[in-house]
Amino acid sequence: MVLQLRVYVPEHPLVKHWLAVARDQNTPSVLFKTAMTELGRWLTYEAARQWLPTLETSVKTPLAECAATFIDPSVPIAVVPILRAGLALLEGAQSLLPLASTYHLGLARNEETLEVSCYLNKLPASFDPATRVLILEPMLATGGSISMAMAEITGRGVDPTLIRLISVVAAPPALQKLSQNYPSLNIYTAIIDEGLNSGGYIVPGLGDAGDRAFGTY
Ligand code: URA
């Protein structure tokens, strides 16, 4: 069986609207944060299809018994925001996954060499193999950070088919790297952009997502 990376770009007016707000260089930090929260929410909503485990049972309405589907509370759900920028998507994701555990992963890239290093790792020593993992990484540029995150997560026992990755802007170099190394991964992104500039920034992109979310530019 040949597995192929699946990249979903939801055709949804709310996703398009909040992407446009986030892209606009005149959007102030406070509104940029709102846009990222909303993108986190709607992309998580899309990613949850056929991923959240459900439980078939029945309930009694005031009138009769009927079939009912609940989210299965026995299957662990983990959200992994990649710091810093991934934090901006967290509130939206958590609003739909209130029972998920959140494991922070702090990755920084050297702006000259583009090498990635890990400065914070709150992942558990190992995951329950049934765990569903949602990774929050707004900018898929060179693929350096997401590759390190995938290695850290799958190395702790998570099946890549149970991982969903949400990003806001994805670029071909990162998608190619993920396709080679994690062909069964499912990605949900608001847009796929043309490429990178010489500084490793996505063009047209939205600039430095961390700086814009935290007002540090
Ligand atoms: N990280 C960002 O914040 N923006 C980019 O364009 C690329 C990486």
PDB file of C-alpha atoms and ligand atoms in Angstrom:
ATOM      1  CA  MET A   1       0.000   0.000   0.000  1.00  0.00           C
ATOM      2  CA  VAL A   2       1.397   3.422  -0.942  1.00  0.00           C
ATOM      3  CA  LEU A   3       0.603   6.049   1.653  1.00  0.00           C
ATOM      4  CA  GLN A   4       0.398   9.630   0.547  1.00  0.00           C
ATOM      5  CA  LEU A   5       0.510  12.759   2.661  1.00  0.00           C
ATOM      6  CA  ARG A   6      -2.978  14.279   2.783  1.00  0.00           C
ATOM      7  CA  VAL A   7      -3.140  18.058   2.856  1.00  0.00           C
ATOM      8  CA  TYR A   8      -6.621  19.519   3.366  1.00  0.00           C
ATOM      9  CA  VAL A   9      -7.336  23.178   2.587  1.00  0.00           C
ATOM     10  CA  PRO A  10     -10.902  23.773   3.814  1.00  0.00           C
ATOM     11  CA  GLU A  11     -12.982  25.800   1.359  1.00  0.00           C
ATOM     12  CA  HIS A  12     -14.708  27.742   4.103  1.00  0.00           C
ATOM     13  CA  PRO A  13     -15.493  31.472   4.154  1.00  0.00           C
ATOM     14  CA  LEU A  14     -14.560  31.778   7.841  1.00  0.00           C
ATOM     15  CA  VAL A  15     -11.150  30.212   7.217  1.00  0.00           C
ATOM     16  CA  LYS A  16     -10.578  32.523   4.245  1.00  0.00           C
ATOM     17  CA  HIS A  17     -11.727  35.577   6.202  1.00  0.00           C
ATOM     18  CA  TRP A  18      -9.479  35.008   9.222  1.00  0.00           C
ATOM     19  CA  LEU A  19      -6.536  34.127   6.947  1.00  0.00           C
ATOM     20  CA  ALA A  20      -7.005  37.450   5.139  1.00  0.00           C
ATOM     21  CA  VAL A  21      -7.068  39.291   8.480  1.00  0.00           C
ATOM     22  CA  ALA A  22      -3.900  37.482   9.618  1.00  0.00           C
ATOM     23  CA  ARG A  23      -2.076  38.165   6.345  1.00  0.00           C
ATOM     24  CA  ASP A  24      -2.811  41.917   6.282  1.00  0.00           C
ATOM     25  CA  GLN A  25       0.284  43.778   7.481  1.00  0.00           C
ATOM     26  CA  ASN A  26      -1.969  46.509   8.951  1.00  0.00           C
ATOM     27  CA  THR A  27      -3.725  44.080  11.321  1.00  0.00           C
ATOM     28  CA  PRO A  28      -2.734  44.981  14.883  1.00  0.00           C
ATOM     29  CA  SER A  29      -1.418  42.302  17.209  1.00  0.00           C
ATOM     30  CA  VAL A  30      -4.645  42.054  19.221  1.00  0.00           C
ATOM     31  CA  LEU A  31      -6.688  41.310  16.075  1.00  0.00           C
ATOM     32  CA  PHE A  32      -3.980  39.018  14.700  1.00  0.00           C
ATOM     33  CA  LYS A  33      -4.356  36.960  17.883  1.00  0.00           C
ATOM     34  CA  THR A  34      -8.120  36.792  17.359  1.00  0.00           C
ATOM     35  CA  ALA A  35      -7.570  35.636  13.766  1.00  0.00           C
ATOM     36  CA  MET A  36      -5.209  32.875  14.934  1.00  0.00           C
ATOM     37  CA  THR A  37      -7.663  31.752  17.608  1.00  0.00           C
ATOM     38  CA  GLU A  38     -10.433  31.520  15.016  1.00  0.00           C
ATOM     39  CA  LEU A  39      -8.191  29.666  12.551  1.00  0.00           C
ATOM     40  CA  GLY A  40      -7.209  27.306  15.370  1.00  0.00           C
ATOM     41  CA  ARG A  41     -10.889  26.656  16.042  1.00  0.00           C
ATOM     42  CA  TRP A  42     -12.045  26.054  12.450  1.00  0.00           C
ATOM     43  CA  LEU A  43      -9.006  24.021  11.412  1.00  0.00           C
ATOM     44  CA  THR A  44      -9.393  21.852  14.529  1.00  0.00           C
ATOM     45  CA  TYR A  45     -13.069  21.388  13.635  1.00  0.00           C
ATOM     46  CA  GLU A  46     -12.040  20.112  10.195  1.00  0.00           C
ATOM     47  CA  ALA A  47      -9.226  17.957  11.583  1.00  0.00           C
ATOM     48  CA  ALA A  48     -11.539  16.282  14.088  1.00  0.00           C
ATOM     49  CA  ARG A  49     -13.545  14.509  11.372  1.00  0.00           C
ATOM     50  CA  GLN A  50     -12.792  10.764  11.349  1.00  0.00           C
ATOM     51  CA  TRP A  51     -10.146  11.388  14.022  1.00  0.00           C
ATOM     52  CA  LEU A  52     -11.990  11.930  17.288  1.00  0.00           C
ATOM     53  CA  PRO A  53     -12.955   8.503  18.658  1.00  0.00           C
ATOM     54  CA  THR A  54     -16.671   8.024  19.173  1.00  0.00           C
ATOM     55  CA  LEU A  55     -18.843   5.737  21.246  1.00  0.00           C
ATOM     56  CA  GLU A  56     -22.180   4.428  19.954  1.00  0.00           C
ATOM     57  CA  THR A  57     -24.850   4.135  22.612  1.00  0.00           C
ATOM     58  CA  SER A  58     -28.393   5.290  23.294  1.00  0.00           C
ATOM     59  CA  VAL A  59     -30.081   8.023  25.320  1.00  0.00           C
ATOM     60  CA  LYS A  60     -33.625   8.592  26.444  1.00  0.00           C
ATOM     61  CA  THR A  61     -35.145  11.842  25.313  1.00  0.00           C
ATOM     62  CA  PRO A  62     -38.240  12.989  27.235  1.00  0.00           C
ATOM     63  CA  LEU A  63     -40.211  11.086  24.559  1.00  0.00           C
ATOM     64  CA  ALA A  64     -38.308   7.927  23.590  1.00  0.00           C
ATOM     65  CA  GLU A  65     -35.009   6.087  23.499  1.00  0.00           C
ATOM     66  CA  CYS A  66     -32.785   6.769  20.494  1.00  0.00           C
ATOM     67  CA  ALA A  67     -29.308   6.052  19.192  1.00  0.00           C
ATOM     68  CA  ALA A  68     -26.614   8.468  20.346  1.00  0.00           C
ATOM     69  CA  THR A  69     -22.952   9.101  19.524  1.00  0.00           C
ATOM     70  CA  PHE A  70     -20.574  10.557  22.118  1.00  0.00           C
ATOM     71  CA  ILE A  71     -16.864  11.352  22.037  1.00  0.00           C
ATOM     72  CA  ASP A  72     -15.179   8.343  23.673  1.00  0.00           C
ATOM     73  CA  PRO A  73     -13.693   9.703  26.921  1.00  0.00           C
ATOM     74  CA  SER A  74     -11.424   6.652  27.378  1.00  0.00           C
ATOM     75  CA  VAL A  75      -9.169   7.522  24.414  1.00  0.00           C
ATOM     76  CA  PRO A  76      -6.498  10.091  25.302  1.00  0.00           C
ATOM     77  CA  ILE A  77      -6.302  13.252  23.218  1.00  0.00           C
ATOM     78  CA  ALA A  78      -3.155  15.367  23.253  1.00  0.00           C
ATOM     79  CA  VAL A  79      -2.591  18.839  21.839  1.00  0.00           C
ATOM     80  CA  VAL A  80       1.024  19.824  21.131  1.00  0.00           C
ATOM     81  CA  PRO A  81       1.546  23.538  20.422  1.00  0.00           C
ATOM     82  CA  ILE A  82       4.972  24.285  18.968  1.00  0.00           C
ATOM     83  CA  LEU A  83       6.176  27.399  20.764  1.00  0.00           C
ATOM     84  CA  ARG A  84       6.080  30.229  20.290  1.00  0.00           C
ATOM     85  CA  ALA A  85       3.680  30.723  17.410  1.00  0.00           C
ATOM     86  CA  GLY A  86       1.690  27.519  17.996  1.00  0.00           C
ATOM     87  CA  LEU A  87       0.392  29.013  21.242  1.00  0.00           C
ATOM     88  CA  ALA A  88      -1.682  31.432  19.168  1.00  0.00           C
ATOM     89  CA  LEU A  89      -3.758  28.494  17.819  1.00  0.00           C
ATOM     90  CA  LEU A  90      -4.193  26.852  21.215  1.00  0.00           C
ATOM     91  CA  GLU A  91      -7.257  28.672  22.544  1.00  0.00           C
ATOM     92  CA  GLY A  92      -9.255  27.830  19.407  1.00  0.00           C
ATOM     93  CA  ALA A  93      -8.201  24.167  19.525  1.00  0.00           C
ATOM     94  CA  GLN A  94      -8.951  23.859  23.237  1.00  0.00           C
ATOM     95  CA  SER A  95     -12.416  25.348  22.772  1.00  0.00           C
ATOM     96  CA  LEU A  96     -13.299  22.211  20.753  1.00  0.00           C
ATOM     97  CA  LEU A  97     -11.166  19.713  22.706  1.00  0.00           C
ATOM     98  CA  PRO A  98     -11.727  20.710  26.340  1.00  0.00           C
ATOM     99  CA  LEU A  99     -10.625  17.316  27.710  1.00  0.00           C
ATOM    100  CA  ALA A 100      -7.330  17.182  25.794  1.00  0.00           C
ATOM    101  CA  SER A 101      -3.995  17.306  27.594  1.00  0.00           C
ATOM    102  CA  THR A 102      -1.643  20.034  26.362  1.00  0.00           C
ATOM    103  CA  TYR A 103       2.070  19.241  26.001  1.00  0.00           C
ATOM    104  CA  HIS A 104       4.240  22.246  25.131  1.00  0.00           C
ATOM    105  CA  LEU A 105       7.185  21.880  22.787  1.00  0.00           C
ATOM    106  CA  GLY A 106       9.491  24.898  22.460  1.00  0.00           C
ATOM    107  CA  LEU A 107      11.504  24.948  19.222  1.00  0.00           C
ATOM    108  CA  ALA A 108      13.556  27.910  18.017  1.00  0.00           C
ATOM    109  CA  ARG A 109      15.193  28.327  14.656  1.00  0.00           C
ATOM    110  CA  ASN A 110      18.488  30.117  14.196  1.00  0.00           C
ATOM    111  CA  GLU A 111      17.610  32.974  11.845  1.00  0.00           C
ATOM    112  CA  GLU A 112      20.936  32.668   9.981  1.00  0.00           C
ATOM    113  CA  THR A 113      21.466  28.912   9.649  1.00  0.00           C
ATOM    114  CA  LEU A 114      17.738  28.006   9.944  1.00  0.00           C
ATOM    115  CA  GLU A 115      18.870  25.156  12.235  1.00  0.00           C
ATOM    116  CA  VAL A 116      16.214  24.184  14.786  1.00  0.00           C
ATOM    117  CA  SER A 117      16.902  23.610  18.467  1.00  0.00           C
ATOM    118  CA  CYS A 118      14.634  22.489  21.290  1.00  0.00           C
ATOM    119  CA  TYR A 119      14.502  24.682  24.418  1.00  0.00           C
ATOM    120  CA  LEU A 120      11.434  23.188  26.136  1.00  0.00           C
ATOM    121  CA  ASN A 121      10.027  19.684  25.949  1.00  0.00           C
ATOM    122  CA  LYS A 122       6.996  18.876  28.104  1.00  0.00           C
ATOM    123  CA  LEU A 123       6.096  15.686  26.194  1.00  0.00           C
ATOM    124  CA  PRO A 124       5.594  12.601  28.374  1.00  0.00           C
ATOM    125  CA  ALA A 125       8.266   9.858  28.335  1.00  0.00           C
ATOM    126  CA  SER A 126       5.802   7.764  26.311  1.00  0.00           C
ATOM    127  CA  PHE A 127       2.256   8.113  25.026  1.00  0.00           C
ATOM    128  CA  ASP A 128      -0.524   5.534  25.239  1.00  0.00           C
ATOM    129  CA  PRO A 129      -0.360   4.086  21.679  1.00  0.00           C
ATOM    130  CA  ALA A 130      -4.070   4.932  21.156  1.00  0.00           C
ATOM    131  CA  THR A 131      -3.470   8.637  21.794  1.00  0.00           C
ATOM    132  CA  ARG A 132      -4.774  11.065  19.193  1.00  0.00           C
ATOM    133  CA  VAL A 133      -2.318  13.957  18.802  1.00  0.00           C
ATOM    134  CA  LEU A 134      -3.089  17.367  17.351  1.00  0.00           C
ATOM    135  CA  ILE A 135       0.020  19.429  16.534  1.00  0.00           C
ATOM    136  CA  LEU A 136      -0.307  23.212  16.283  1.00  0.00           C
ATOM    137  CA  GLU A 137       2.314  24.792  14.003  1.00  0.00           C
ATOM    138  CA  PRO A 138       1.059  27.898  12.123  1.00  0.00           C
ATOM    139  CA  MET A 139       3.928  28.179   9.624  1.00  0.00           C
ATOM    140  CA  LEU A 140       5.192  25.130   7.706  1.00  0.00           C
ATOM    141  CA  ALA A 141       8.201  26.677   6.003  1.00  0.00           C
ATOM    142  CA  THR A 142      11.446  24.687   5.658  1.00  0.00           C
ATOM    143  CA  GLY A 143       9.958  21.767   7.596  1.00  0.00           C
ATOM    144  CA  GLY A 144      12.752  21.822  10.199  1.00  0.00           C
ATOM    145  CA  SER A 145      10.591  22.425  13.283  1.00  0.00           C
ATOM    146  CA  ILE A 146       7.769  20.109  12.287  1.00  0.00           C
ATOM    147  CA  SER A 147      10.234  17.314  11.449  1.00  0.00           C
ATOM    148  CA  MET A 148      11.788  17.614  14.896  1.00  0.00           C
ATOM    149  CA  ALA A 149       8.320  17.665  16.505  1.00  0.00           C
ATOM    150  CA  MET A 150       7.197  14.591  14.544  1.00  0.00           C
ATOM    151  CA  ALA A 151      10.351  12.698  15.552  1.00  0.00           C
ATOM    152  CA  GLU A 152       9.834  13.593  19.238  1.00  0.00           C
ATOM    153  CA  ILE A 153       6.164  12.563  19.168  1.00  0.00           C
ATOM    154  CA  THR A 154       6.380   9.364  17.103  1.00  0.00           C
ATOM    155  CA  GLY A 155       9.508   8.374  19.081  1.00  0.00           C
ATOM    156  CA  ARG A 156       7.256   8.316  22.156  1.00  0.00           C
ATOM    157  CA  GLY A 157       4.931   5.702  20.700  1.00  0.00           C
ATOM    158  CA  VAL A 158       2.330   7.650  18.707  1.00  0.00           C
ATOM    159  CA  ASP A 159       1.155   6.134  15.424  1.00  0.00           C
ATOM    160  CA  PRO A 160       1.576   8.815  12.687  1.00  0.00           C
ATOM    161  CA  THR A 161      -1.877   7.915  11.310  1.00  0.00           C
ATOM    162  CA  LEU A 162      -3.369   9.165  14.595  1.00  0.00           C
ATOM    163  CA  ILE A 163      -1.663  12.563  14.296  1.00  0.00           C
ATOM    164  CA  ARG A 164      -3.357  15.624  12.819  1.00  0.00           C
ATOM    165  CA  LEU A 165      -1.332  18.753  12.093  1.00  0.00           C
ATOM    166  CA  ILE A 166      -2.921  22.150  11.759  1.00  0.00           C
ATOM    167  CA  SER A 167      -1.082  25.051  10.194  1.00  0.00           C
ATOM    168  CA  VAL A 168      -2.165  28.414   8.810  1.00  0.00           C
ATOM    169  CA  VAL A 169       0.277  28.720   5.899  1.00  0.00           C
ATOM    170  CA  ALA A 170       2.138  25.765   4.397  1.00  0.00           C
ATOM    171  CA  ALA A 171       4.963  25.932   1.834  1.00  0.00           C
ATOM    172  CA  PRO A 172       6.194  23.221  -0.574  1.00  0.00           C
ATOM    173  CA  PRO A 173       9.601  22.522   1.096  1.00  0.00           C
ATOM    174  CA  ALA A 174       7.932  21.517   4.396  1.00  0.00           C
ATOM    175  CA  LEU A 175       5.242  19.487   2.627  1.00  0.00           C
ATOM    176  CA  GLN A 176       7.874  17.629   0.588  1.00  0.00           C
ATOM    177  CA  LYS A 177       9.882  16.782   3.708  1.00  0.00           C
ATOM    178  CA  LEU A 178       6.786  15.546   5.552  1.00  0.00           C
ATOM    179  CA  SER A 179       5.641  13.571   2.541  1.00  0.00           C
ATOM    180  CA  GLN A 180       8.975  11.718   2.429  1.00  0.00           C
ATOM    181  CA  ASN A 181       9.236  11.032   6.147  1.00  0.00           C
ATOM    182  CA  TYR A 182       5.610  10.776   7.321  1.00  0.00           C
ATOM    183  CA  PRO A 183       3.468   9.821   4.313  1.00  0.00           C
ATOM    184  CA  SER A 184       0.484   8.845   6.485  1.00  0.00           C
ATOM    185  CA  LEU A 185       0.233  12.276   8.126  1.00  0.00           C
ATOM    186  CA  ASN A 186      -2.934  14.373   7.682  1.00  0.00           C
ATOM    187  CA  ILE A 187      -2.454  18.149   7.491  1.00  0.00           C
ATOM    188  CA  TYR A 188      -5.107  20.869   7.708  1.00  0.00           C
ATOM    189  CA  THR A 189      -3.986  24.288   6.532  1.00  0.00           C
ATOM    190  CA  ALA A 190      -5.710  27.527   5.546  1.00  0.00           C
ATOM    191  CA  ILE A 191      -3.511  27.939   2.450  1.00  0.00           C
ATOM    192  CA  ILE A 192      -0.537  26.520   0.551  1.00  0.00           C
ATOM    193  CA  ASP A 193       1.770  29.354  -0.522  1.00  0.00           C
ATOM    194  CA  GLU A 194       4.302  29.575  -3.332  1.00  0.00           C
ATOM    195  CA  GLY A 195       7.602  29.197  -1.510  1.00  0.00           C
ATOM    196  CA  LEU A 196      10.226  30.742   0.739  1.00  0.00           C
ATOM    197  CA  ASN A 197      12.458  33.787   0.501  1.00  0.00           C
ATOM    198  CA  SER A 198      16.204  33.612   1.175  1.00  0.00           C
ATOM    199  CA  GLY A 199      15.570  34.172   4.906  1.00  0.00           C
ATOM    200  CA  GLY A 200      13.318  31.105   5.142  1.00  0.00           C
ATOM    201  CA  TYR A 201      10.096  33.131   5.364  1.00  0.00           C
ATOM    202  CA  ILE A 202       7.001  32.007   3.485  1.00  0.00           C
ATOM    203  CA  VAL A 203       5.989  34.283   0.580  1.00  0.00           C
ATOM    204  CA  PRO A 204       3.443  35.832   0.616  1.00  0.00           C
ATOM    205  CA  GLY A 205       2.896  34.222   4.046  1.00  0.00           C
ATOM    206  CA  LEU A 206       2.011  36.484   6.920  1.00  0.00           C
ATOM    207  CA  GLY A 207       5.398  37.436   8.314  1.00  0.00           C
ATOM    208  CA  ASP A 208       6.723  36.212  11.636  1.00  0.00           C
ATOM    209  CA  ALA A 209       3.713  34.588  13.283  1.00  0.00           C
ATOM    210  CA  GLY A 210       5.248  34.604  16.774  1.00  0.00           C
ATOM    211  CA  ASP A 211       6.232  38.270  16.622  1.00  0.00           C
ATOM    212  CA  ARG A 212       2.827  39.289  15.281  1.00  0.00           C
ATOM    213  CA  ALA A 213       0.906  37.222  17.864  1.00  0.00           C
ATOM    214  CA  PHE A 214       2.950  38.469  20.791  1.00  0.00           C
ATOM    215  CA  GLY A 215       3.608  42.062  19.633  1.00  0.00           C
ATOM    216  CA  THR A 216       7.390  41.676  19.596  1.00  0.00           C
ATOM    217  CA  TYR A 217       8.194  43.024  16.114  1.00  0.00           C
TER     218      TYR A 217
HETATM  219  N1  URA B   1       7.987  31.240  10.703  1.00  0.00           N
HETATM  220  C1  URA B   1       7.180  32.333  10.619  1.00  0.00           C
HETATM  221  O1  URA B   1       6.705  32.845  11.629  1.00  0.00           O
HETATM  222  N2  URA B   1       6.935  32.835   9.392  1.00  0.00           N
HETATM  223  C2  URA B   1       7.427  32.307   8.262  1.00  0.00           C
HETATM  224  O2  URA B   1       7.139  32.811   7.171  1.00  0.00           O
HETATM  225  C3  URA B   1       8.256  31.169   8.372  1.00  0.00           C
HETATM  226  C4  URA B   1       8.521  30.653   9.602  1.00  0.00           C
END
